[in-house]
Short mmCIF file of C-alpha atoms and ligand atoms in Angstrom, two decimals:
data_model
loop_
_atom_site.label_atom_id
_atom_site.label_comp_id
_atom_site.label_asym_id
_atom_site.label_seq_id
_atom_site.Cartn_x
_atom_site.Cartn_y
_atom_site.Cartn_z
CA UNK A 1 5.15 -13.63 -11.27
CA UNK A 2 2.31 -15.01 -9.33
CA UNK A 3 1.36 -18.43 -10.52
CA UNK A 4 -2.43 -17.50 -10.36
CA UNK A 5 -5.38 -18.20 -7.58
CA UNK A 6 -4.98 -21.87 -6.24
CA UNK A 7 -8.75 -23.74 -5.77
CA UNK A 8 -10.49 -22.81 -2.29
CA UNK A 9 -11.09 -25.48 -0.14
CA UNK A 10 -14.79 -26.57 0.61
CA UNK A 11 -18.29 -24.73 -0.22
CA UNK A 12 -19.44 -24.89 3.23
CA UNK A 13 -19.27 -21.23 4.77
CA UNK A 14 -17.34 -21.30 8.19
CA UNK A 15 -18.33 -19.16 10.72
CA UNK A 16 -15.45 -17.45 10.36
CA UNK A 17 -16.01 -16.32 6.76
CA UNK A 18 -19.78 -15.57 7.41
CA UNK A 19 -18.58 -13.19 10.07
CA UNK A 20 -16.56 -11.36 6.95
CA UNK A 21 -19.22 -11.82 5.03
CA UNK A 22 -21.58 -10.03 7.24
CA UNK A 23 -18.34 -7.51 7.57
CA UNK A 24 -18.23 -7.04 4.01
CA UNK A 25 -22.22 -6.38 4.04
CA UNK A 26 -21.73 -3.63 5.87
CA UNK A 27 -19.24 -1.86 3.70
CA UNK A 28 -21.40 -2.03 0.70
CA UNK A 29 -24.19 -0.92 2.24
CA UNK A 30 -26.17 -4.57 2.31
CA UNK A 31 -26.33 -4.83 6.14
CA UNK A 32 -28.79 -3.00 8.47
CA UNK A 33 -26.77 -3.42 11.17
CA UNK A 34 -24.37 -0.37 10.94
CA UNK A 35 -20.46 -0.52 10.90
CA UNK A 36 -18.95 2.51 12.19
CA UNK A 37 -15.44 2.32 10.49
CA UNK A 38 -17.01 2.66 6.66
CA UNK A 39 -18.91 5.42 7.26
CA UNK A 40 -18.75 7.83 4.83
CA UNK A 41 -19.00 8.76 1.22
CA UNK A 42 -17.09 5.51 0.52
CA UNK A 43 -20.30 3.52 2.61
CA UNK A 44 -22.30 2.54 -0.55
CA UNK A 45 -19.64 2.71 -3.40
CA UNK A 46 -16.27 1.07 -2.38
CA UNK A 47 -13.51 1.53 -4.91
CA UNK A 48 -11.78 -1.56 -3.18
CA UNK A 49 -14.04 -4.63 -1.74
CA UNK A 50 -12.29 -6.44 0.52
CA UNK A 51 -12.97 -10.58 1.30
CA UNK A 52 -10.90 -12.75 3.72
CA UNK A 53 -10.03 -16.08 2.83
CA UNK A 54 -9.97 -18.64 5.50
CA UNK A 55 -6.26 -18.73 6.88
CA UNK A 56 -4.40 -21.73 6.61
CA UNK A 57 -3.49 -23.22 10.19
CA UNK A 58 -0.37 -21.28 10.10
CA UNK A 59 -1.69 -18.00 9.36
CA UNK A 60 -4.15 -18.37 11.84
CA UNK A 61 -2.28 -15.32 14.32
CA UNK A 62 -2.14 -13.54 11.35
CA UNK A 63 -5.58 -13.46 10.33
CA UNK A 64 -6.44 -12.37 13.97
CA UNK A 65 -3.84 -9.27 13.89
CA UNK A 66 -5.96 -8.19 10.89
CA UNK A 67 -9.35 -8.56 12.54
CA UNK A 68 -7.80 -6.66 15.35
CA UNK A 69 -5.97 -4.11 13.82
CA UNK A 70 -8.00 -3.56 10.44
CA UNK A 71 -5.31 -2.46 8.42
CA UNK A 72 -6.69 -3.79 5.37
CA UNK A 73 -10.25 -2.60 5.55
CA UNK A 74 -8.79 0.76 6.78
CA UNK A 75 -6.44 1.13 4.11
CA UNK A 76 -9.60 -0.30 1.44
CA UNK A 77 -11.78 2.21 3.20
CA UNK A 78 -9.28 5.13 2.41
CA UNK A 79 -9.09 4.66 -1.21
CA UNK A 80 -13.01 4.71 -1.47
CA UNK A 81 -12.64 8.09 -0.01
CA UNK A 82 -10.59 9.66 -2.35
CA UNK A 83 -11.69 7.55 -5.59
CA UNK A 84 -14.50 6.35 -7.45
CA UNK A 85 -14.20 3.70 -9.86
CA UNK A 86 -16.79 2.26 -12.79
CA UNK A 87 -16.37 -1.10 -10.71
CA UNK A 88 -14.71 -1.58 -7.37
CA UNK A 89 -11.28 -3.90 -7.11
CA UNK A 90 -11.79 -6.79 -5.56
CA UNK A 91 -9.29 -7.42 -2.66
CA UNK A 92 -8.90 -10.81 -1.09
CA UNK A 93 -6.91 -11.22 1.72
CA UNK A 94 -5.56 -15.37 1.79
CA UNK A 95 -2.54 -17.68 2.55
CA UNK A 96 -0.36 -17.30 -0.64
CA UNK A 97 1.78 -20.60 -0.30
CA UNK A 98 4.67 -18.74 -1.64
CA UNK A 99 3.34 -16.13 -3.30
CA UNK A 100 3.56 -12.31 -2.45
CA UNK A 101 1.33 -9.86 -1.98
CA UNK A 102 0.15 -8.86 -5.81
CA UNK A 103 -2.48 -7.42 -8.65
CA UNK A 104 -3.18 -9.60 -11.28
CA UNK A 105 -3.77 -7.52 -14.37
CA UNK A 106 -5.78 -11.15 -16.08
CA UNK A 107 -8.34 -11.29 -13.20
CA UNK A 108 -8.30 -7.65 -12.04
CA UNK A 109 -7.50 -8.56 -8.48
CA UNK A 110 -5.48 -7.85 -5.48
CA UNK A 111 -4.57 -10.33 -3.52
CA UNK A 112 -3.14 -9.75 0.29
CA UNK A 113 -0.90 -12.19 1.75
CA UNK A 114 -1.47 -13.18 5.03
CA UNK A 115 2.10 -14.06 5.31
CA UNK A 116 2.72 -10.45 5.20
CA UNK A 117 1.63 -10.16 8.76
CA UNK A 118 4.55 -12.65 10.28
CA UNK A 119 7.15 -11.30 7.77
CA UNK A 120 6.68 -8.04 8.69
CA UNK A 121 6.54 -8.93 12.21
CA UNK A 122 9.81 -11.36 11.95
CA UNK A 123 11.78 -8.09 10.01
CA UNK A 124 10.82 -5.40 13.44
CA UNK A 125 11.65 -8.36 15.84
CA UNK A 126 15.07 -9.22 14.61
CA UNK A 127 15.99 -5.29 14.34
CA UNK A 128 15.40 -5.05 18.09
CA UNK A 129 11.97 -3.57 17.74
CA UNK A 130 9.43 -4.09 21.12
CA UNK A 131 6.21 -2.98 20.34
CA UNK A 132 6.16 -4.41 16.64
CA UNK A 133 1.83 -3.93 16.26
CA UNK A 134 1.62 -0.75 14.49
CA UNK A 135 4.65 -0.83 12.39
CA UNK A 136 3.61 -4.23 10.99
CA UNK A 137 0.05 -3.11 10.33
CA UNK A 138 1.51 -0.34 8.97
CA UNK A 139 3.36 -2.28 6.52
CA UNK A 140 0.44 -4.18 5.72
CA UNK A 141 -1.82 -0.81 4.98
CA UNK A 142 1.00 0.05 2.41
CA UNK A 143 1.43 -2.89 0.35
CA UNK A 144 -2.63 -2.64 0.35
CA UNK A 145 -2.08 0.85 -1.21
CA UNK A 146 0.73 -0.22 -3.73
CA UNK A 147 -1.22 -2.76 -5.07
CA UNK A 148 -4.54 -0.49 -5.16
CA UNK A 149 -2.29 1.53 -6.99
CA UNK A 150 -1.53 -0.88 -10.15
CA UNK A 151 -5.51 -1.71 -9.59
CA UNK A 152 -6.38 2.11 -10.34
CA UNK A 153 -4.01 2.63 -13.01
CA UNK A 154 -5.23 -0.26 -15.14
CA UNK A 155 -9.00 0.43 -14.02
CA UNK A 156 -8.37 3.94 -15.61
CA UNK A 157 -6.24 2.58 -18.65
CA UNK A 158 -3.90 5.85 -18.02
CA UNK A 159 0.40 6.00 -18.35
CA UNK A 160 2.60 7.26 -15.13
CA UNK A 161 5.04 9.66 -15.76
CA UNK A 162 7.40 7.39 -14.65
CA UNK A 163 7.86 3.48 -13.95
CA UNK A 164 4.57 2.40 -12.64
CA UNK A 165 6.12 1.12 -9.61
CA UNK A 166 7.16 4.43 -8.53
CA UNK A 167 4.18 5.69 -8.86
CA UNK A 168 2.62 2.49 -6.83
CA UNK A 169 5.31 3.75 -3.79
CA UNK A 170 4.34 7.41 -4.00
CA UNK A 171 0.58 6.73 -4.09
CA UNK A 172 1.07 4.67 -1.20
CA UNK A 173 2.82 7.24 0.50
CA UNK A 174 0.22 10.15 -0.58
CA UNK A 175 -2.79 8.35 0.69
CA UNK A 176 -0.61 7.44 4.45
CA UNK A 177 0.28 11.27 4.31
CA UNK A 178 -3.66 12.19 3.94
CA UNK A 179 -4.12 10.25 7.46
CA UNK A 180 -2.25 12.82 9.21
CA UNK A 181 0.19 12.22 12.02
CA UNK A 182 -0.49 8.59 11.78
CA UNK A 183 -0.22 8.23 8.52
CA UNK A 184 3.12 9.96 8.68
CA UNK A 185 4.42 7.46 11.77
CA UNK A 186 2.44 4.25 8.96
CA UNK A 187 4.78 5.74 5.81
CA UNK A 188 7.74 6.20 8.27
CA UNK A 189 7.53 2.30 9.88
CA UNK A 190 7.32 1.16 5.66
CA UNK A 191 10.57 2.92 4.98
CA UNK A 192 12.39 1.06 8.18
CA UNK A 193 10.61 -2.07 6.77
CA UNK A 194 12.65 -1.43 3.56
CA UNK A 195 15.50 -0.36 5.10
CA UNK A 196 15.73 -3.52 7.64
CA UNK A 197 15.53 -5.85 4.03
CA UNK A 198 17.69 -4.15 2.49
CA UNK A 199 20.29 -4.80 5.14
CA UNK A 200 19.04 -7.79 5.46
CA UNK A 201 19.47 -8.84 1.67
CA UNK A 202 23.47 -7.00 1.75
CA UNK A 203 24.17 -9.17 4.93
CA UNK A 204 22.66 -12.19 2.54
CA UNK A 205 24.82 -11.53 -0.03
CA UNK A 206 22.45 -9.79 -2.98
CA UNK A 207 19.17 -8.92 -3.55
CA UNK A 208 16.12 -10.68 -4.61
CA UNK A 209 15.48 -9.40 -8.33
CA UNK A 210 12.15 -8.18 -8.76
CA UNK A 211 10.11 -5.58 -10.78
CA UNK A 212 10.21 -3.09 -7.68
CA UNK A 213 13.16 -0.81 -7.01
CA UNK A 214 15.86 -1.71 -4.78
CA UNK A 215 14.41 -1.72 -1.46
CA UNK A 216 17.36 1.25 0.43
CA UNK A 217 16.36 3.44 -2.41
CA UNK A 218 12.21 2.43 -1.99
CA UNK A 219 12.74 3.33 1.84
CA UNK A 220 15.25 6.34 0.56
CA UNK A 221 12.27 8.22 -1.53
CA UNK A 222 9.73 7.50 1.21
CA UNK A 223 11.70 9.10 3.76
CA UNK A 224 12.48 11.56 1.39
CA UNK A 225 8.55 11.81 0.63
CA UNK A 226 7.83 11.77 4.28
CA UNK A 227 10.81 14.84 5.10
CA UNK A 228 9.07 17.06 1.86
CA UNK A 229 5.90 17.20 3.33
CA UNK A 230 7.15 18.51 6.08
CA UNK A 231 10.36 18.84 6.90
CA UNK A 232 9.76 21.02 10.23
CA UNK A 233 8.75 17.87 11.93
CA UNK A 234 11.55 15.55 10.10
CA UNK A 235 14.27 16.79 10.51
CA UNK A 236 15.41 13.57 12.71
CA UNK A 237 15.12 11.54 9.42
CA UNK A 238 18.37 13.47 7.87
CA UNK A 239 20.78 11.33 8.64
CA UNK A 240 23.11 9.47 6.07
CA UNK A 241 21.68 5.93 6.80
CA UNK A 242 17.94 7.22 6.65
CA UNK A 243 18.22 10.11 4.70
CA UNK A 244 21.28 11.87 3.26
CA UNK A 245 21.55 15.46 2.99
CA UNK A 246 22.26 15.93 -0.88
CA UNK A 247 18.82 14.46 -0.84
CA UNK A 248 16.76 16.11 1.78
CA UNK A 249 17.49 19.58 0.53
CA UNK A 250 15.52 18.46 -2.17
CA UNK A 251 12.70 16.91 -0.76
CA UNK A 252 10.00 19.54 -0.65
CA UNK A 253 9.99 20.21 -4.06
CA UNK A 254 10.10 16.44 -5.38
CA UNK A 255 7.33 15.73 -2.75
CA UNK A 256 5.15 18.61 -4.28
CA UNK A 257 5.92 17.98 -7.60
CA UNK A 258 5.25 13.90 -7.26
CA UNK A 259 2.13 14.78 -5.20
CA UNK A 260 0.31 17.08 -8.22
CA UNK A 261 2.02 14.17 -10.98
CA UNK A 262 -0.56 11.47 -8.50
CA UNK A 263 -3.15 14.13 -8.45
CA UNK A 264 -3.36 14.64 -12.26
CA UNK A 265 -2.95 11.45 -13.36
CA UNK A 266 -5.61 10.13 -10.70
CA UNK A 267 -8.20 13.06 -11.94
CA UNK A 268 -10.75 10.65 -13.39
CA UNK A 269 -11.28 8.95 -10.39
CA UNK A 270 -11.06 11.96 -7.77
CA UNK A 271 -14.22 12.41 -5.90
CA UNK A 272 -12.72 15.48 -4.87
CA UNK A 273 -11.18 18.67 -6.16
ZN1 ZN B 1 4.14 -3.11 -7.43
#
């Protein structure tokens, strides 16, 4: 459990939170400057607002990845597209001491850990991966839509069909699927993410516990998820250490079937359709 928000150091703004200030202007619609990546229907009612905490020292490379690679505000930006909420979730991105990335049901609030960043970064590296960039801010845009996830669900007071988890995974994975080809190479990257713990936890000797489910069958139903929605241009993924066959001939069907369970249960909150 996350042991709650810890104090903020000092009052005085830094330049470097008045820049995300002015950032965060500009996706609610406060700023006359414009901002090119909110545009949209999302422009003057987010259903995520995102703030960035000032990094500690040692998440200072991580806090410039996300300024550089806007994950976070792209992923925040995504879910204003597709829902609208009575209030918006606030999202603050910070140095969790600890902590991982969660949504705190007391406060209403996601938190974002920039830890995430090196994690993520340290998992690709040590699997042999070069270019690490856009798998790790892939990783980070789908923990931002997990958490949205729990956010929505509570902000709408409705059950899942299933363990809310799940349903935190599969939303995840329906809103990367919605960015096309990208998306599908984002959702792809969080599976190997899962995959690379989940070897790394067996090679560790056991698994973390946690309220999430096991992390090889997590990265099994998101290549599985990935494979469904279109299996023409997946085939590569059916492979017994990715994605074994039993499974995959099932794929399209789950994938439809979990995609209209999202879809119905989200219905309040569509703004479209
Ligand atoms: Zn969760």
């Amino acid at each position: 459990m996350r042991t709650g928000a810890r104090a903020q150091g000092g009052a005085a703004l830094t330049a470097w939170s008045r820049a995300w200030l002015v950032a965060l202007a500009a996706l609610t619609g406060g700023a006359a400057c414009g901002n090119a990546e909110v545009s949209g229907p999302g422009a003057q009612d987010p259903a995520v607002v995102v703030r960035f905490e000032e990094p500690a020292r040692s998440d200072r490379a991580a806090a410039a990845f996300l300024r550089e690679h806007e994950p976070v505000t792209q992923a925040a930006a995504a879910v204003t597209v597709l829902l609208t909420l009575d209030r918006p979730v606030p999202l603050v991105v910070r140095s969790c001491d600890g902590d991982g990335s969660s949504y705190d049901p007391e406060s209403r609030r996601i938190d974002i850990c920039y830890e995430e960043v090196s994690e993520a970064r340290d998992l690709f590296a040590r699997a042999g991966r070069q270019d690490t960039d856009d798998a790790v801010a892939a990783v980070l845009q789908e923990t931002v839509f997990h958490e949205t996830a729990h956010a929505v669900v509570d902000a709408l007071g409705v059950r899942t069909a299933g363990r809310e988890e799940d349903f935190a995974d599969q939303f995840a994975a329906l809103m990367l699927l919605r960015q096309g080809a990208a998306g599908e190479r984002r959702l792809r990257a969080a599976a190997d993410a899962w995959n690379l713990l989940a070897a790394a936890a067996e090679n560790a000797d056991g698994d973390a516990e946690d309220e999430h489910s096991p992390d090889r069958e997590r990265a099994v139903s998101a290549f599985c998820h990935l494979y469904g929605s279109a299996p023409g241009r997946h085939q590569d993924l059916v492979r017994p250490d990715v994605l074994p066959l039993a499974r995959a001939r099932g794929c399209a069907e789950e994938w439809a079937a979990v995609r209209d369970t999202l879809l119905e249960t989200l219905g309040p909150a569509l703004r479209e359709g």
